[in-house]
Amino acid sequence: MNLIKPKNLEEGDTIGILATAGAVEDKENVLRAKKFFENKGYKVVLSENIFDEFRYLSGTDEKKIEEFHKFFSDPNIDAIICMRGGYGAVRLIKKIDYDLIKNNPKIFCGYSDISALSAMILKKSNLMTYWGPLAQSDFGVKNPNEFTINSFFDAVTNNELVYAPVKDKIYHQGDAQGILWGGNLGTIVSLCGQDFLPDEDFIFFAEDLNEVAYKIDKMMTQLMNIDQFVQYCKGIVLGDFLDMDNEQWLDELFIEIGNKLNVPVIGGFKITHDVEKITLPYGAKAQLKENKLYLLK
């Protein structure tokens, strides 16, 4: 894959805040996120559907995809940060003009449900995106988490990144190299049936929220039943699985997975729905070595 890397974010650039998934939960947070970036010297544009509500979605699919394409094609917008996750991004994947994205590369950032868009953009457009903070829940809160903010700006302005787990969770020891690929586990599994897996070695990263141990088992098993996943998965990096029922069962599951795949499985990274999170360049080449994750040029 000839990976396309967007240009780094620079002061004075224009950031577009785009609604692609769930309906807005806190309008004040969105406006606060706009002010946050403006105070840092950026110009900010909000998508026309930013406050739309269609059932549980941020407007109709037709309006969301219209704004999605408009933001990518607009040469005055340098970076796109998604408003929130929730649900809805997977509804757009068959409607996206991936050639338009390839021809207009720019920073695209989000996590949770946005993992579906990052995975398909990488597969169909070869564009490196970012698994990272959202406008409503991260940049727009009254006291944005300093670690989260610093990690975001480090990622979008700097190519030399090293990530270390905050606690030792070594399920299967070893080193690995490949592109960074994954995201929210439930969202990634929702892509099964599509052509969504990388065609080269990758390090799979995953997190989730409100899933019990047997469902995490089921989702990981669903991926491991795909020959292409087994062939190209060279390592697994795990974040938080928040509000799940039995951590011992989860630990046993990841030990089992490491033994089955015979790849390193390392947990404890700040890949999470929690307030303190890292930003990962999605699709960038990386090395897992001595339980740390290094971005490779």
Coordinates of C-alpha atoms in Angstrom, one line a residue:
M1 CA 0.0 0.0 0.0
N2 CA 1.2 3.5 -0.9
L3 CA 0.2 5.2 2.3
I4 CA -1.0 8.8 1.8
K5 CA 0.0 11.0 4.8
P6 CA -1.9 14.2 5.3
K7 CA 0.1 17.4 5.9
N8 CA 0.8 18.3 9.5
L9 CA -1.5 20.7 11.3
E10 CA -0.1 24.2 11.5
E11 CA -1.3 27.3 13.4
G12 CA -3.7 29.3 11.3
D13 CA -5.1 26.1 9.5
T14 CA -8.9 25.6 9.3
I15 CA -10.4 22.7 11.2
G16 CA -13.8 21.4 10.2
I17 CA -16.0 19.8 12.9
L18 CA -18.1 17.2 11.2
A19 CA -21.1 15.2 12.4
T20 CA -21.0 11.7 10.9
A21 CA -22.5 9.4 13.5
G22 CA -24.8 9.9 16.6
A23 CA -26.9 13.0 17.2
V24 CA -25.5 15.8 19.3
E25 CA -25.8 15.3 23.1
D26 CA -24.4 18.6 24.3
K27 CA -24.6 21.7 22.0
E28 CA -22.6 23.7 24.4
N29 CA -19.7 21.3 24.2
V30 CA -19.6 21.6 20.5
L31 CA -19.5 25.4 20.6
R32 CA -16.9 25.1 23.4
A33 CA -14.7 22.9 21.1
K34 CA -15.0 25.5 18.4
K35 CA -13.8 28.2 20.8
F36 CA -11.0 25.9 22.1
F37 CA -9.4 25.6 18.6
E38 CA -10.0 29.3 17.8
N39 CA -8.2 30.2 21.0
K40 CA -5.2 28.2 19.8
G41 CA -5.0 30.1 16.5
Y42 CA -7.1 27.9 14.2
K43 CA -10.1 28.8 12.1
V44 CA -13.1 26.5 12.6
V45 CA -16.0 25.5 10.4
L46 CA -19.0 23.5 11.7
S47 CA -20.9 21.1 9.3
E48 CA -24.4 22.2 8.4
N49 CA -25.8 19.1 10.1
I50 CA -23.9 19.5 13.3
F51 CA -27.0 20.0 15.5
D52 CA -29.4 17.9 13.3
E53 CA -31.3 15.1 14.9
F54 CA -32.9 12.2 12.9
R55 CA -33.9 9.5 15.4
Y56 CA -30.5 8.8 17.1
L57 CA -28.5 10.1 14.2
S58 CA -26.9 13.5 13.4
G59 CA -29.2 14.0 10.5
T60 CA -30.1 11.9 7.5
D61 CA -27.5 9.8 5.7
E62 CA -28.0 11.9 2.6
K63 CA -27.1 15.1 4.6
K64 CA -24.2 13.5 6.4
I65 CA -22.6 12.2 3.3
E66 CA -23.1 15.6 1.6
E67 CA -21.3 17.3 4.4
F68 CA -18.6 14.6 4.5
H69 CA -17.8 15.1 0.8
K70 CA -18.0 18.8 1.1
F71 CA -15.5 18.9 3.9
F72 CA -13.0 16.7 2.0
S73 CA -13.4 18.6 -1.2
D74 CA -13.1 22.0 0.3
P75 CA -9.4 23.2 -0.2
N76 CA -9.8 25.7 2.7
I77 CA -10.4 22.9 5.3
D78 CA -7.1 21.4 6.4
A79 CA -8.3 19.0 9.1
I80 CA -11.6 17.2 10.0
I81 CA -12.5 16.3 13.6
C82 CA -15.6 14.3 14.1
M83 CA -18.2 15.7 16.5
R84 CA -19.0 12.4 18.3
G85 CA -19.2 8.7 18.0
G86 CA -22.2 6.7 19.1
Y87 CA -23.7 5.0 16.0
G88 CA -24.2 5.9 12.3
A89 CA -20.8 5.9 10.6
V90 CA -21.2 2.3 9.2
R91 CA -24.4 3.5 7.4
L92 CA -22.2 5.8 5.2
I93 CA -19.4 3.4 4.1
K94 CA -21.1 2.3 0.8
K95 CA -22.0 6.0 0.0
I96 CA -18.5 7.5 0.3
D97 CA -16.5 8.7 -2.8
Y98 CA -13.2 7.2 -1.8
D99 CA -11.4 8.6 -4.9
L100 CA -12.5 12.1 -3.7
I101 CA -10.8 11.4 -0.4
K102 CA -7.6 10.1 -2.1
N103 CA -7.4 13.2 -4.2
N104 CA -8.0 15.6 -1.3
P105 CA -6.0 14.1 1.6
K106 CA -6.3 15.9 5.0
I107 CA -6.3 15.1 8.7
F108 CA -9.3 13.1 9.8
C109 CA -9.7 12.3 13.5
G110 CA -12.2 10.4 15.7
Y111 CA -12.7 7.2 17.7
S112 CA -15.4 4.8 18.8
D113 CA -17.9 4.5 15.9
I114 CA -15.6 6.6 13.7
S115 CA -13.3 3.5 13.5
A116 CA -15.6 2.3 10.7
L117 CA -14.7 5.3 8.6
S118 CA -11.0 5.2 9.4
A119 CA -10.8 1.5 8.4
M120 CA -12.6 2.0 5.1
I121 CA -10.8 5.2 4.3
L122 CA -7.5 3.4 4.8
K123 CA -8.6 0.4 2.7
K124 CA -10.2 2.3 -0.2
S125 CA -8.2 5.6 -0.2
N126 CA -4.9 4.7 1.4
L127 CA -5.2 7.8 3.6
M128 CA -3.7 7.7 7.0
T129 CA -6.2 9.0 9.5
Y130 CA -6.1 9.4 13.3
W131 CA -7.7 7.4 16.1
G132 CA -8.1 10.3 18.6
P133 CA -10.3 12.7 20.5
L134 CA -13.8 14.0 19.4
A135 CA -15.1 17.5 19.5
Q136 CA -18.0 17.0 21.8
S137 CA -16.6 14.7 24.5
D138 CA -12.9 15.7 24.5
F139 CA -12.2 19.2 23.1
G140 CA -15.5 20.6 24.2
V141 CA -15.6 19.7 27.9
K142 CA -15.1 22.5 30.4
N143 CA -11.7 21.2 31.4
P144 CA -10.1 19.3 28.5
N145 CA -7.7 16.6 29.7
E146 CA -4.2 17.9 29.3
F147 CA -2.7 14.4 28.4
T148 CA -5.3 13.9 25.7
I149 CA -4.8 17.3 24.2
N150 CA -1.0 17.0 24.2
S151 CA -1.1 13.5 22.6
F152 CA -3.4 14.8 19.8
F153 CA -1.2 17.8 18.9
D154 CA 1.9 15.6 19.2
A155 CA 0.4 13.2 16.7
V156 CA -0.8 15.7 14.1
T157 CA 2.3 17.9 14.2
N158 CA 5.1 15.3 14.9
N159 CA 6.1 12.1 13.2
E160 CA 8.3 10.7 16.0
L161 CA 6.0 9.1 18.5
V162 CA 6.4 6.5 21.2
Y163 CA 3.6 5.0 23.2
A164 CA 4.0 3.0 26.4
P165 CA 1.4 1.1 28.4
V166 CA 0.4 2.7 31.7
K167 CA 0.5 -0.7 33.4
D168 CA 2.1 -4.0 32.5
K169 CA -0.4 -6.4 30.9
I170 CA 1.7 -8.8 28.9
Y171 CA -0.5 -11.6 27.6
H172 CA 2.0 -12.9 25.1
Q173 CA 5.5 -11.7 24.8
G174 CA 7.2 -10.7 21.6
D175 CA 8.0 -8.0 19.0
A176 CA 6.0 -7.1 15.9
Q177 CA 6.0 -4.7 13.0
G178 CA 3.2 -3.5 10.7
I179 CA 0.7 -0.8 10.1
L180 CA -1.6 0.4 12.9
W181 CA -5.1 -0.9 12.3
G182 CA -8.2 -1.5 14.5
G183 CA -10.2 0.7 16.8
N184 CA -13.4 0.1 18.6
L185 CA -13.8 -3.7 18.6
G186 CA -17.6 -3.8 18.1
T187 CA -17.4 -1.2 15.3
I188 CA -14.6 -3.1 13.5
V189 CA -16.6 -6.3 13.7
S190 CA -19.6 -4.6 12.2
L191 CA -17.6 -4.3 9.0
C192 CA -17.4 -8.0 8.5
G193 CA -18.8 -8.8 5.1
Q194 CA -17.0 -5.8 3.6
D195 CA -13.6 -5.7 2.0
F196 CA -12.1 -3.9 5.1
L197 CA -9.0 -5.8 6.2
P198 CA -5.5 -4.6 5.3
D199 CA -3.6 -6.5 2.7
E200 CA -0.3 -6.3 4.6
D201 CA 1.1 -7.0 8.0
F202 CA -0.7 -5.0 10.8
I203 CA -0.7 -4.4 14.5
F204 CA -4.3 -4.7 15.7
F205 CA -5.3 -2.2 18.4
A206 CA -8.6 -2.5 20.2
E207 CA -10.8 -1.2 22.9
D208 CA -14.5 -1.2 23.8
L209 CA -17.2 -0.1 26.3
N210 CA -20.1 -1.9 28.0
E211 CA -19.3 -5.3 26.5
V212 CA -19.3 -8.5 28.7
A213 CA -16.5 -11.0 28.4
Y214 CA -18.3 -13.5 26.2
K215 CA -19.2 -10.9 23.7
I216 CA -15.6 -9.7 23.5
D217 CA -14.7 -13.4 23.0
K218 CA -17.3 -13.7 20.2
M219 CA -16.0 -10.6 18.4
M220 CA -12.4 -11.6 18.6
T221 CA -13.3 -15.1 17.4
Q222 CA -15.2 -13.6 14.5
L223 CA -12.1 -11.8 13.4
M224 CA -9.8 -14.8 13.9
N225 CA -12.2 -16.9 11.8
I226 CA -11.1 -14.7 8.9
D227 CA -8.0 -16.2 7.2
Q228 CA -6.8 -12.7 6.2
F229 CA -6.9 -11.5 9.8
V230 CA -4.8 -14.5 11.0
Q231 CA -2.4 -14.1 8.0
Y232 CA -1.6 -10.4 8.5
C233 CA -2.1 -9.8 12.3
K234 CA 1.5 -9.6 13.7
G235 CA 0.7 -8.2 17.1
I236 CA -2.2 -6.9 19.3
V237 CA -2.2 -3.8 21.4
L238 CA -5.1 -3.4 23.8
G239 CA -6.6 -0.4 25.5
D240 CA -9.5 -0.3 28.0
F241 CA -12.5 -2.6 28.0
L242 CA -14.5 -0.4 30.3
D243 CA -17.5 -1.5 32.3
M244 CA -17.2 -5.2 31.5
D245 CA -18.2 -8.0 33.8
N246 CA -15.1 -10.2 34.6
E247 CA -11.5 -9.0 34.1
Q248 CA -10.1 -12.5 34.9
W249 CA -12.0 -14.0 32.0
L250 CA -10.8 -11.2 29.8
D251 CA -7.2 -11.8 30.8
E252 CA -7.6 -15.5 30.2
L253 CA -9.1 -14.8 26.7
F254 CA -6.2 -12.6 25.6
I255 CA -3.6 -15.1 26.8
E256 CA -5.5 -17.7 24.8
I257 CA -5.5 -15.5 21.7
G258 CA -1.8 -14.8 22.0
N259 CA -1.1 -18.5 22.1
K260 CA -3.4 -19.3 19.2
L261 CA -2.0 -16.6 16.9
N262 CA 1.5 -16.8 18.4
V263 CA 1.9 -13.0 18.3
P264 CA 2.6 -10.5 21.0
V265 CA -0.5 -9.3 22.9
I266 CA 0.2 -6.3 25.1
G267 CA -2.5 -4.4 27.1
G268 CA -2.5 -1.3 29.3
F269 CA -2.4 1.4 26.6
K270 CA -4.5 4.5 26.9
I271 CA -6.7 3.5 24.0
T272 CA -10.0 4.1 25.6
H273 CA -13.4 5.8 25.9
D274 CA -12.1 7.3 29.1
V275 CA -11.1 11.0 29.3
E276 CA -7.3 10.4 29.1
K277 CA -6.4 8.9 25.7
I278 CA -3.6 8.8 23.2
T279 CA -4.0 9.7 19.5
L280 CA -2.8 7.0 17.1
P281 CA -1.9 7.5 13.4
Y282 CA -4.2 5.0 11.7
G283 CA -2.4 3.1 9.0
A284 CA 1.1 4.3 9.9
K285 CA 3.9 1.8 10.1
A286 CA 4.8 0.9 13.7
Q287 CA 6.9 -1.4 15.7
L288 CA 6.0 -3.2 18.9
K289 CA 9.2 -3.7 20.8
E290 CA 9.9 -4.3 24.5
N291 CA 6.2 -3.7 25.2
K292 CA 6.3 -0.2 23.7
L293 CA 4.8 1.0 20.4
Y294 CA 7.1 3.0 18.1
L295 CA 6.0 4.9 15.1
L296 CA 8.3 4.2 12.1
K297 CA 9.0 6.7 9.3

